[in-house]
């Protein structure tokens, strides 16, 4: 780790750019969606925004009080989220490097933080997922600075995470050697994947979302097929219901799968089970799924009510200020 940043060109006979600026090891780096900026985080506690050109110009700001472990742009490129060993996740404006707010409910180092690319019930870039050495994954609403979901599904440090392009799923990689797929709409664990023989250090969905890749300390890179659309949710959602609350612990395990390139759910059939038992089980699964959906709707309505109340309070404050201005003019 020489504290330098290298940008490589894939074109033939093109040289790499070597950028110097950080005073200690560079821990993370990412291009902005437009490709016009590169963000890097370092052990020197700073974040730098680079212009990827021959000059290698950069602006620097001290983002944290400890090593910066992760940087990630929002999908519109206007915001930047950073994660640090100081146990905080911070959100900044890219244009002026202005600090917006801090999320600090992790109790240990934070290894990875990323913006949601897109979620069906709100615009893109409004939520953040953060993974920490406290073995947890947290999903935040950056508009209200509010913790939405808290997952305690790993038994060791969570090293990496990645959102599905739809915004409905989140995959995580941990030192417990497993990958976990979380259903963000249901607020529960969907799959546990076993494949790596040691800590799983990184994971990422493909741009289309039909594949994802994982890497581990066992020197293996695995490519998995999602098949989300083909999943039989009636059978997947057979465990206890779990809402997407702030204080809720989401540990329901729907399906465990052995390592494989294709992510498929295996079913075990009992030859002695009669037709009536099958129908009863199907009905029970359907009812369980309906109850789970109602829980999600309840949580969504609750969040909308809070936002409506906040809007009403702001409107009331504006009206009061307007009345004061009018009275001052009259007097």
mmCIF file of C-alpha atoms in Angstrom:
data_model
loop_
_atom_site.group_PDB
_atom_site.id
_atom_site.type_symbol
_atom_site.label_atom_id
_atom_site.label_comp_id
_atom_site.label_asym_id
_atom_site.label_seq_id
_atom_site.Cartn_x
_atom_site.Cartn_y
_atom_site.Cartn_z
ATOM 1 C CA UNK A 1 0.000 0.000 0.000
ATOM 2 C CA UNK A 2 1.936 3.010 -1.329
ATOM 3 C CA UNK A 3 -0.843 5.605 -0.745
ATOM 4 C CA UNK A 4 -1.182 6.115 -4.516
ATOM 5 C CA UNK A 5 -4.207 5.788 -6.761
ATOM 6 C CA UNK A 6 -3.818 4.060 -10.131
ATOM 7 C CA UNK A 7 -6.302 4.457 -12.990
ATOM 8 C CA UNK A 8 -5.802 2.026 -15.844
ATOM 9 C CA UNK A 9 -6.923 2.474 -19.437
ATOM 10 C CA UNK A 10 -8.209 -0.619 -21.211
ATOM 11 C CA UNK A 11 -7.317 0.812 -24.624
ATOM 12 C CA UNK A 12 -4.275 -0.651 -26.399
ATOM 13 C CA UNK A 13 -0.956 1.104 -25.802
ATOM 14 C CA UNK A 14 -2.438 3.467 -23.224
ATOM 15 C CA UNK A 15 -0.542 4.155 -20.023
ATOM 16 C CA UNK A 16 -1.947 4.115 -16.495
ATOM 17 C CA UNK A 17 -2.407 7.285 -14.469
ATOM 18 C CA UNK A 18 -0.725 7.406 -11.057
ATOM 19 C CA UNK A 19 -2.293 9.923 -8.674
ATOM 20 C CA UNK A 20 -0.474 11.061 -5.535
ATOM 21 C CA UNK A 21 -2.181 12.881 -2.672
ATOM 22 C CA UNK A 22 -3.120 10.601 0.199
ATOM 23 C CA UNK A 23 -0.677 10.376 3.105
ATOM 24 C CA UNK A 24 -1.476 6.755 3.944
ATOM 25 C CA UNK A 25 -2.917 3.601 2.376
ATOM 26 C CA UNK A 26 -5.900 3.990 0.025
ATOM 27 C CA UNK A 27 -8.696 1.718 1.278
ATOM 28 C CA UNK A 28 -11.494 2.286 -1.267
ATOM 29 C CA UNK A 29 -12.172 3.927 -4.613
ATOM 30 C CA UNK A 30 -15.149 4.449 -6.935
ATOM 31 C CA UNK A 31 -16.035 6.261 -10.160
ATOM 32 C CA UNK A 32 -19.018 8.603 -10.190
ATOM 33 C CA UNK A 33 -21.933 7.513 -12.430
ATOM 34 C CA UNK A 34 -20.875 10.053 -15.073
ATOM 35 C CA UNK A 35 -17.253 8.899 -14.956
ATOM 36 C CA UNK A 36 -16.024 12.482 -14.521
ATOM 37 C CA UNK A 37 -14.967 12.043 -10.888
ATOM 38 C CA UNK A 38 -13.251 9.400 -8.787
ATOM 39 C CA UNK A 39 -13.692 9.236 -5.013
ATOM 40 C CA UNK A 40 -11.120 7.596 -2.765
ATOM 41 C CA UNK A 41 -10.943 6.980 0.974
ATOM 42 C CA UNK A 42 -7.768 6.485 2.941
ATOM 43 C CA UNK A 43 -6.237 5.461 6.223
ATOM 44 C CA UNK A 44 -5.221 9.129 6.552
ATOM 45 C CA UNK A 45 -8.901 9.811 7.471
ATOM 46 C CA UNK A 46 -9.556 11.866 4.339
ATOM 47 C CA UNK A 47 -11.636 11.551 1.182
ATOM 48 C CA UNK A 48 -10.357 12.860 -2.145
ATOM 49 C CA UNK A 49 -12.331 13.659 -5.288
ATOM 50 C CA UNK A 50 -10.146 13.266 -8.365
ATOM 51 C CA UNK A 51 -10.560 14.374 -11.979
ATOM 52 C CA UNK A 52 -9.383 11.320 -13.962
ATOM 53 C CA UNK A 53 -7.031 13.127 -16.339
ATOM 54 C CA UNK A 54 -3.302 13.450 -16.944
ATOM 55 C CA UNK A 55 -3.020 16.268 -14.379
ATOM 56 C CA UNK A 56 -4.679 14.219 -11.654
ATOM 57 C CA UNK A 57 -6.159 17.217 -9.843
ATOM 58 C CA UNK A 58 -8.079 16.528 -6.649
ATOM 59 C CA UNK A 59 -9.902 18.187 -3.775
ATOM 60 C CA UNK A 60 -9.543 16.789 -0.285
ATOM 61 C CA UNK A 61 -11.676 16.962 2.842
ATOM 62 C CA UNK A 62 -11.273 15.368 6.241
ATOM 63 C CA UNK A 63 -14.302 13.140 6.399
ATOM 64 C CA UNK A 64 -13.766 11.097 9.553
ATOM 65 C CA UNK A 65 -11.700 10.728 12.707
ATOM 66 C CA UNK A 66 -10.481 7.258 11.704
ATOM 67 C CA UNK A 67 -9.714 5.185 8.597
ATOM 68 C CA UNK A 68 -12.208 5.645 5.737
ATOM 69 C CA UNK A 69 -13.254 2.156 4.632
ATOM 70 C CA UNK A 70 -15.868 2.783 1.950
ATOM 71 C CA UNK A 71 -17.005 5.499 -0.476
ATOM 72 C CA UNK A 72 -20.008 5.310 -2.775
ATOM 73 C CA UNK A 73 -21.826 7.771 -5.058
ATOM 74 C CA UNK A 74 -25.593 8.087 -5.270
ATOM 75 C CA UNK A 75 -27.088 7.095 -8.609
ATOM 76 C CA UNK A 76 -27.445 10.748 -9.676
ATOM 77 C CA UNK A 77 -23.849 11.509 -8.673
ATOM 78 C CA UNK A 78 -24.901 14.414 -6.442
ATOM 79 C CA UNK A 79 -24.225 12.775 -3.077
ATOM 80 C CA UNK A 80 -21.436 10.701 -1.582
ATOM 81 C CA UNK A 81 -21.666 8.309 1.354
ATOM 82 C CA UNK A 82 -18.596 7.372 3.383
ATOM 83 C CA UNK A 83 -18.040 4.725 6.068
ATOM 84 C CA UNK A 84 -15.296 4.682 8.656
ATOM 85 C CA UNK A 85 -13.643 2.939 11.577
ATOM 86 C CA UNK A 86 -14.977 5.793 13.730
ATOM 87 C CA UNK A 87 -18.288 3.840 13.651
ATOM 88 C CA UNK A 88 -20.132 6.415 11.544
ATOM 89 C CA UNK A 89 -21.641 6.655 8.084
ATOM 90 C CA UNK A 90 -21.669 10.185 6.643
ATOM 91 C CA UNK A 91 -23.427 11.740 3.659
ATOM 92 C CA UNK A 92 -21.901 14.634 1.687
ATOM 93 C CA UNK A 93 -22.768 16.806 -1.298
ATOM 94 C CA UNK A 94 -20.331 16.192 -4.132
ATOM 95 C CA UNK A 95 -20.359 19.689 -5.643
ATOM 96 C CA UNK A 96 -19.127 21.546 -2.548
ATOM 97 C CA UNK A 97 -18.092 18.605 -0.366
ATOM 98 C CA UNK A 98 -20.602 19.874 2.187
ATOM 99 C CA UNK A 99 -21.407 17.624 5.130
ATOM 100 C CA UNK A 100 -25.121 16.781 5.292
ATOM 101 C CA UNK A 101 -25.567 14.400 8.214
ATOM 102 C CA UNK A 102 -24.083 11.459 10.057
ATOM 103 C CA UNK A 103 -25.488 8.024 10.876
ATOM 104 C CA UNK A 104 -23.838 6.664 14.007
ATOM 105 C CA UNK A 105 -25.794 3.726 15.412
ATOM 106 C CA UNK A 106 -23.153 1.113 14.620
ATOM 107 C CA UNK A 107 -21.306 -0.076 17.743
ATOM 108 C CA UNK A 108 -18.116 -1.014 15.903
ATOM 109 C CA UNK A 109 -16.199 -0.296 12.696
ATOM 110 C CA UNK A 110 -18.231 0.208 9.519
ATOM 111 C CA UNK A 111 -16.754 -1.607 6.520
ATOM 112 C CA UNK A 112 -19.112 -0.831 3.671
ATOM 113 C CA UNK A 113 -21.863 1.645 2.807
ATOM 114 C CA UNK A 114 -23.815 1.993 -0.425
ATOM 115 C CA UNK A 115 -26.746 3.910 -1.842
ATOM 116 C CA UNK A 116 -29.787 2.118 -3.142
ATOM 117 C CA UNK A 117 -29.869 2.344 -6.939
ATOM 118 C CA UNK A 118 -33.635 2.137 -7.174
ATOM 119 C CA UNK A 119 -36.552 1.158 -4.949
ATOM 120 C CA UNK A 120 -40.105 0.820 -6.143
ATOM 121 C CA UNK A 121 -41.785 2.870 -3.416
ATOM 122 C CA UNK A 122 -39.442 5.877 -3.452
ATOM 123 C CA UNK A 123 -36.967 7.626 -5.836
ATOM 124 C CA UNK A 124 -33.471 6.299 -6.265
ATOM 125 C CA UNK A 125 -30.709 7.411 -3.955
ATOM 126 C CA UNK A 126 -32.899 7.842 -0.888
ATOM 127 C CA UNK A 127 -31.663 4.901 1.176
ATOM 128 C CA UNK A 128 -28.298 3.653 2.373
ATOM 129 C CA UNK A 129 -27.248 0.188 3.466
ATOM 130 C CA UNK A 130 -24.255 -0.126 5.803
ATOM 131 C CA UNK A 131 -22.355 -3.206 6.929
ATOM 132 C CA UNK A 132 -20.182 -3.199 10.036
ATOM 133 C CA UNK A 133 -17.886 -5.273 12.192
ATOM 134 C CA UNK A 134 -20.719 -5.500 14.725
ATOM 135 C CA UNK A 135 -22.075 -8.282 12.435
ATOM 136 C CA UNK A 136 -25.115 -6.221 11.429
ATOM 137 C CA UNK A 137 -26.557 -4.638 8.296
ATOM 138 C CA UNK A 138 -28.539 -1.420 8.568
ATOM 139 C CA UNK A 139 -30.705 0.305 5.955
ATOM 140 C CA UNK A 140 -31.286 4.045 6.397
ATOM 141 C CA UNK A 141 -33.662 6.584 4.872
ATOM 142 C CA UNK A 142 -31.416 9.548 4.073
ATOM 143 C CA UNK A 143 -34.347 11.937 3.658
ATOM 144 C CA UNK A 144 -35.466 11.571 7.267
ATOM 145 C CA UNK A 145 -32.117 10.434 8.705
ATOM 146 C CA UNK A 146 -33.979 7.403 10.031
ATOM 147 C CA UNK A 147 -33.064 3.756 10.450
ATOM 148 C CA UNK A 148 -35.523 1.654 8.431
ATOM 149 C CA UNK A 149 -34.247 -1.899 8.761
ATOM 150 C CA UNK A 150 -31.773 -3.669 11.025
ATOM 151 C CA UNK A 151 -30.580 -7.157 10.128
ATOM 152 C CA UNK A 152 -28.652 -9.463 12.476
ATOM 153 C CA UNK A 153 -28.209 -12.429 10.158
ATOM 154 C CA UNK A 154 -24.444 -12.993 10.248
ATOM 155 C CA UNK A 155 -22.336 -14.464 13.035
ATOM 156 C CA UNK A 156 -19.186 -12.553 12.062
ATOM 157 C CA UNK A 157 -18.009 -9.313 10.451
ATOM 158 C CA UNK A 158 -19.963 -8.224 7.359
ATOM 159 C CA UNK A 159 -17.380 -7.246 4.744
ATOM 160 C CA UNK A 160 -19.363 -6.227 1.690
ATOM 161 C CA UNK A 161 -22.861 -5.702 0.332
ATOM 162 C CA UNK A 162 -24.560 -4.964 -2.972
ATOM 163 C CA UNK A 163 -28.068 -3.923 -3.990
ATOM 164 C CA UNK A 164 -29.954 -5.711 -6.742
ATOM 165 C CA UNK A 165 -30.710 -3.249 -9.588
ATOM 166 C CA UNK A 166 -34.398 -3.443 -8.706
ATOM 167 C CA UNK A 167 -33.614 -2.219 -5.187
ATOM 168 C CA UNK A 168 -35.690 -5.056 -3.754
ATOM 169 C CA UNK A 169 -32.839 -7.316 -2.661
ATOM 170 C CA UNK A 170 -29.536 -6.922 -0.854
ATOM 171 C CA UNK A 171 -26.702 -9.475 -0.868
ATOM 172 C CA UNK A 172 -24.065 -9.483 1.883
ATOM 173 C CA UNK A 173 -20.712 -11.220 2.373
ATOM 174 C CA UNK A 174 -19.292 -12.074 5.781
ATOM 175 C CA UNK A 175 -16.360 -13.576 7.644
ATOM 176 C CA UNK A 176 -18.693 -16.420 8.656
ATOM 177 C CA UNK A 177 -18.042 -17.708 5.077
ATOM 178 C CA UNK A 178 -21.662 -17.211 3.978
ATOM 179 C CA UNK A 179 -23.533 -14.946 1.605
ATOM 180 C CA UNK A 180 -26.981 -13.744 2.634
ATOM 181 C CA UNK A 181 -29.721 -12.459 0.354
ATOM 182 C CA UNK A 182 -32.180 -10.122 2.063
ATOM 183 C CA UNK A 183 -35.649 -9.327 0.767
ATOM 184 C CA UNK A 184 -35.975 -5.612 1.491
ATOM 185 C CA UNK A 185 -39.685 -5.480 0.691
ATOM 186 C CA UNK A 186 -40.490 -8.248 3.159
ATOM 187 C CA UNK A 187 -37.777 -7.152 5.594
ATOM 188 C CA UNK A 188 -36.425 -10.674 6.049
ATOM 189 C CA UNK A 189 -33.687 -13.112 5.172
ATOM 190 C CA UNK A 190 -34.394 -14.923 1.914
ATOM 191 C CA UNK A 191 -31.378 -17.172 1.246
ATOM 192 C CA UNK A 192 -28.179 -18.295 2.932
ATOM 193 C CA UNK A 193 -25.487 -19.393 0.486
ATOM 194 C CA UNK A 194 -22.610 -21.690 1.412
ATOM 195 C CA UNK A 195 -19.687 -21.987 -0.968
ATOM 196 C CA UNK A 196 -16.570 -20.289 0.289
ATOM 197 C CA UNK A 197 -14.241 -22.229 2.577
ATOM 198 C CA UNK A 198 -13.226 -19.105 4.474
ATOM 199 C CA UNK A 199 -14.329 -15.494 4.941
ATOM 200 C CA UNK A 200 -16.366 -14.078 2.040
ATOM 201 C CA UNK A 201 -14.708 -10.735 1.417
ATOM 202 C CA UNK A 202 -16.661 -9.164 -1.443
ATOM 203 C CA UNK A 203 -19.886 -9.505 -3.413
ATOM 204 C CA UNK A 204 -21.576 -7.580 -6.232
ATOM 205 C CA UNK A 205 -24.616 -7.904 -8.490
ATOM 206 C CA UNK A 206 -24.216 -7.605 -12.245
ATOM 207 C CA UNK A 207 -25.712 -4.557 -13.934
ATOM 208 C CA UNK A 208 -28.734 -6.548 -15.117
ATOM 209 C CA UNK A 209 -29.183 -8.295 -11.773
ATOM 210 C CA UNK A 210 -29.443 -11.812 -13.177
ATOM 211 C CA UNK A 211 -25.992 -12.727 -11.818
ATOM 212 C CA UNK A 212 -23.805 -11.842 -8.863
ATOM 213 C CA UNK A 213 -20.191 -12.635 -8.053
ATOM 214 C CA UNK A 214 -18.488 -13.289 -4.731
ATOM 215 C CA UNK A 215 -14.867 -13.530 -3.682
ATOM 216 C CA UNK A 216 -13.267 -14.974 -0.580
ATOM 217 C CA UNK A 217 -10.041 -15.584 1.294
ATOM 218 C CA UNK A 218 -10.074 -19.117 -0.158
ATOM 219 C CA UNK A 219 -8.838 -17.507 -3.407
ATOM 220 C CA UNK A 220 -12.078 -18.434 -5.168
ATOM 221 C CA UNK A 221 -14.376 -16.214 -7.235
ATOM 222 C CA UNK A 222 -17.875 -17.621 -7.655
ATOM 223 C CA UNK A 223 -20.578 -16.513 -10.060
ATOM 224 C CA UNK A 224 -24.175 -17.140 -9.001
ATOM 225 C CA UNK A 225 -27.431 -16.961 -10.943
ATOM 226 C CA UNK A 226 -30.262 -15.250 -9.105
ATOM 227 C CA UNK A 227 -33.485 -16.680 -10.594
ATOM 228 C CA UNK A 228 -35.480 -14.316 -8.382
ATOM 229 C CA UNK A 229 -38.396 -14.305 -10.792
ATOM 230 C CA UNK A 230 -38.502 -18.101 -10.762
ATOM 231 C CA UNK A 231 -38.570 -18.377 -6.971
ATOM 232 C CA UNK A 232 -41.632 -20.026 -5.474
ATOM 233 C CA UNK A 233 -42.412 -17.488 -2.782
ATOM 234 C CA UNK A 234 -45.208 -19.616 -1.388
ATOM 235 C CA UNK A 235 -42.618 -22.107 -0.196
ATOM 236 C CA UNK A 236 -39.874 -19.603 0.535
ATOM 237 C CA UNK A 237 -41.905 -17.592 3.047
ATOM 238 C CA UNK A 238 -42.735 -20.443 5.430
ATOM 239 C CA UNK A 239 -41.116 -19.129 8.583
ATOM 240 C CA UNK A 240 -42.282 -16.793 11.277
ATOM 241 C CA UNK A 241 -43.364 -13.354 10.144
ATOM 242 C CA UNK A 242 -40.955 -10.509 10.736
ATOM 243 C CA UNK A 243 -41.676 -6.818 10.117
ATOM 244 C CA UNK A 244 -39.239 -4.243 8.810
ATOM 245 C CA UNK A 245 -39.096 -2.223 12.024
ATOM 246 C CA UNK A 246 -36.228 -0.237 13.439
ATOM 247 C CA UNK A 247 -35.755 -2.415 16.496
ATOM 248 C CA UNK A 248 -36.675 -5.693 14.836
ATOM 249 C CA UNK A 249 -34.106 -8.461 14.511
ATOM 250 C CA UNK A 250 -34.500 -10.191 11.162
ATOM 251 C CA UNK A 251 -33.255 -13.713 11.593
ATOM 252 C CA UNK A 252 -35.883 -15.853 9.885
ATOM 253 C CA UNK A 253 -34.176 -18.369 7.597
ATOM 254 C CA UNK A 254 -36.303 -19.276 4.599
ATOM 255 C CA UNK A 255 -33.904 -21.452 2.660
ATOM 256 C CA UNK A 256 -30.326 -22.649 2.972
ATOM 257 C CA UNK A 257 -28.478 -23.744 -0.138
ATOM 258 C CA UNK A 258 -25.185 -25.447 -0.735
ATOM 259 C CA UNK A 259 -22.613 -23.818 -2.991
ATOM 260 C CA UNK A 260 -23.450 -23.798 -6.666
ATOM 261 C CA UNK A 261 -23.275 -21.586 -9.698
ATOM 262 C CA UNK A 262 -27.070 -21.500 -10.021
ATOM 263 C CA UNK A 263 -29.070 -20.106 -7.132
ATOM 264 C CA UNK A 264 -31.994 -22.495 -6.922
ATOM 265 C CA UNK A 265 -34.236 -23.558 -4.073
ATOM 266 C CA UNK A 266 -34.347 -27.279 -3.352
ATOM 267 C CA UNK A 267 -37.567 -28.948 -2.273
ATOM 268 C CA UNK A 268 -37.900 -32.052 -0.161
ATOM 269 C CA UNK A 269 -40.923 -34.230 -0.867
ATOM 270 C CA UNK A 270 -42.408 -36.708 1.599
ATOM 271 C CA UNK A 271 -43.704 -39.738 -0.371
ATOM 272 C CA UNK A 272 -46.198 -40.567 2.376
ATOM 273 C CA UNK A 273 -47.879 -37.220 2.395
ATOM 274 C CA UNK A 274 -51.386 -37.347 1.022
ATOM 275 C CA UNK A 275 -53.162 -34.848 -1.183
ATOM 276 C CA UNK A 276 -55.098 -33.236 1.675
ATOM 277 C CA UNK A 277 -51.930 -32.459 3.603
ATOM 278 C CA UNK A 278 -50.451 -30.846 0.500
ATOM 279 C CA UNK A 279 -53.496 -28.610 0.123
ATOM 280 C CA UNK A 280 -53.381 -27.614 3.803
ATOM 281 C CA UNK A 281 -49.707 -26.733 3.544
ATOM 282 C CA UNK A 282 -50.323 -24.665 0.408
ATOM 283 C CA UNK A 283 -53.119 -22.736 2.116
ATOM 284 C CA UNK A 284 -50.948 -22.155 5.188
ATOM 285 C CA UNK A 285 -48.099 -20.849 3.036
ATOM 286 C CA UNK A 286 -50.456 -18.535 1.154
ATOM 287 C CA UNK A 287 -51.895 -17.133 4.380
ATOM 288 C CA UNK A 288 -48.402 -16.642 5.793
ATOM 289 C CA UNK A 289 -47.426 -14.717 2.677
ATOM 290 C CA UNK A 290 -50.537 -12.519 2.917
ATOM 291 C CA UNK A 291 -49.832 -11.750 6.578
ATOM 292 C CA UNK A 292 -46.263 -10.814 5.692
ATOM 293 C CA UNK A 293 -47.485 -8.459 2.964
ATOM 294 C CA UNK A 294 -49.907 -6.832 5.426
ATOM 295 C CA UNK A 295 -47.034 -6.244 7.843
ATOM 296 C CA UNK A 296 -45.075 -4.495 5.099
ATOM 297 C CA UNK A 297 -48.090 -2.357 4.169
ATOM 298 C CA UNK A 298 -48.565 -1.402 7.814
ATOM 299 C CA UNK A 299 -44.943 -0.308 8.084
ATOM 300 C CA UNK A 300 -45.202 1.661 4.832
ATOM 301 C CA UNK A 301 -48.352 3.476 5.978
ATOM 302 C CA UNK A 302 -46.662 4.305 9.277
ATOM 303 C CA UNK A 303 -43.673 5.846 7.485
ATOM 304 C CA UNK A 304 -45.968 7.822 5.162
ATOM 305 C CA UNK A 305 -47.923 9.144 8.156
ATOM 306 C CA UNK A 306 -44.698 10.324 9.784
ATOM 307 C CA UNK A 307 -43.632 12.105 6.608
ATOM 308 C CA UNK A 308 -47.075 13.701 6.269
ATOM 309 C CA UNK A 309 -46.877 14.939 9.850
ATOM 310 C CA UNK A 310 -43.438 16.396 9.169
ATOM 311 C CA UNK A 311 -44.754 18.177 6.070
ATOM 312 C CA UNK A 312 -47.739 19.560 7.992
ATOM 313 C CA UNK A 313 -45.447 20.894 10.720
ATOM 314 C CA UNK A 314 -43.254 22.648 8.157
ATOM 315 C CA UNK A 315 -46.313 24.135 6.434
ATOM 316 C CA UNK A 316 -47.649 25.365 9.758
ATOM 317 C CA UNK A 317 -44.311 26.974 10.543
ATOM 318 C CA UNK A 318 -44.274 28.708 7.144
ATOM 319 C CA UNK A 319 -47.798 30.074 7.684
ATOM 320 C CA UNK A 320 -46.882 31.379 11.136
ATOM 321 C CA UNK A 321 -43.802 33.115 9.748
ATOM 322 C CA UNK A 322 -45.882 34.634 6.965
ATOM 323 C CA UNK A 323 -48.407 35.982 9.469
ATOM 324 C CA UNK A 324 -45.603 37.521 11.533
ATOM 325 C CA UNK A 325 -44.206 39.243 8.443
ATOM 326 C CA UNK A 326 -47.651 40.638 7.571
ATOM 327 C CA UNK A 327 -48.176 41.898 11.125
ATOM 328 C CA UNK A 328 -44.778 43.591 11.136
ATOM 329 C CA UNK A 329 -45.613 45.367 7.878
ATOM 330 C CA UNK A 330 -48.982 46.524 9.279
ATOM 331 C CA UNK A 331 -47.367 47.839 12.443
#
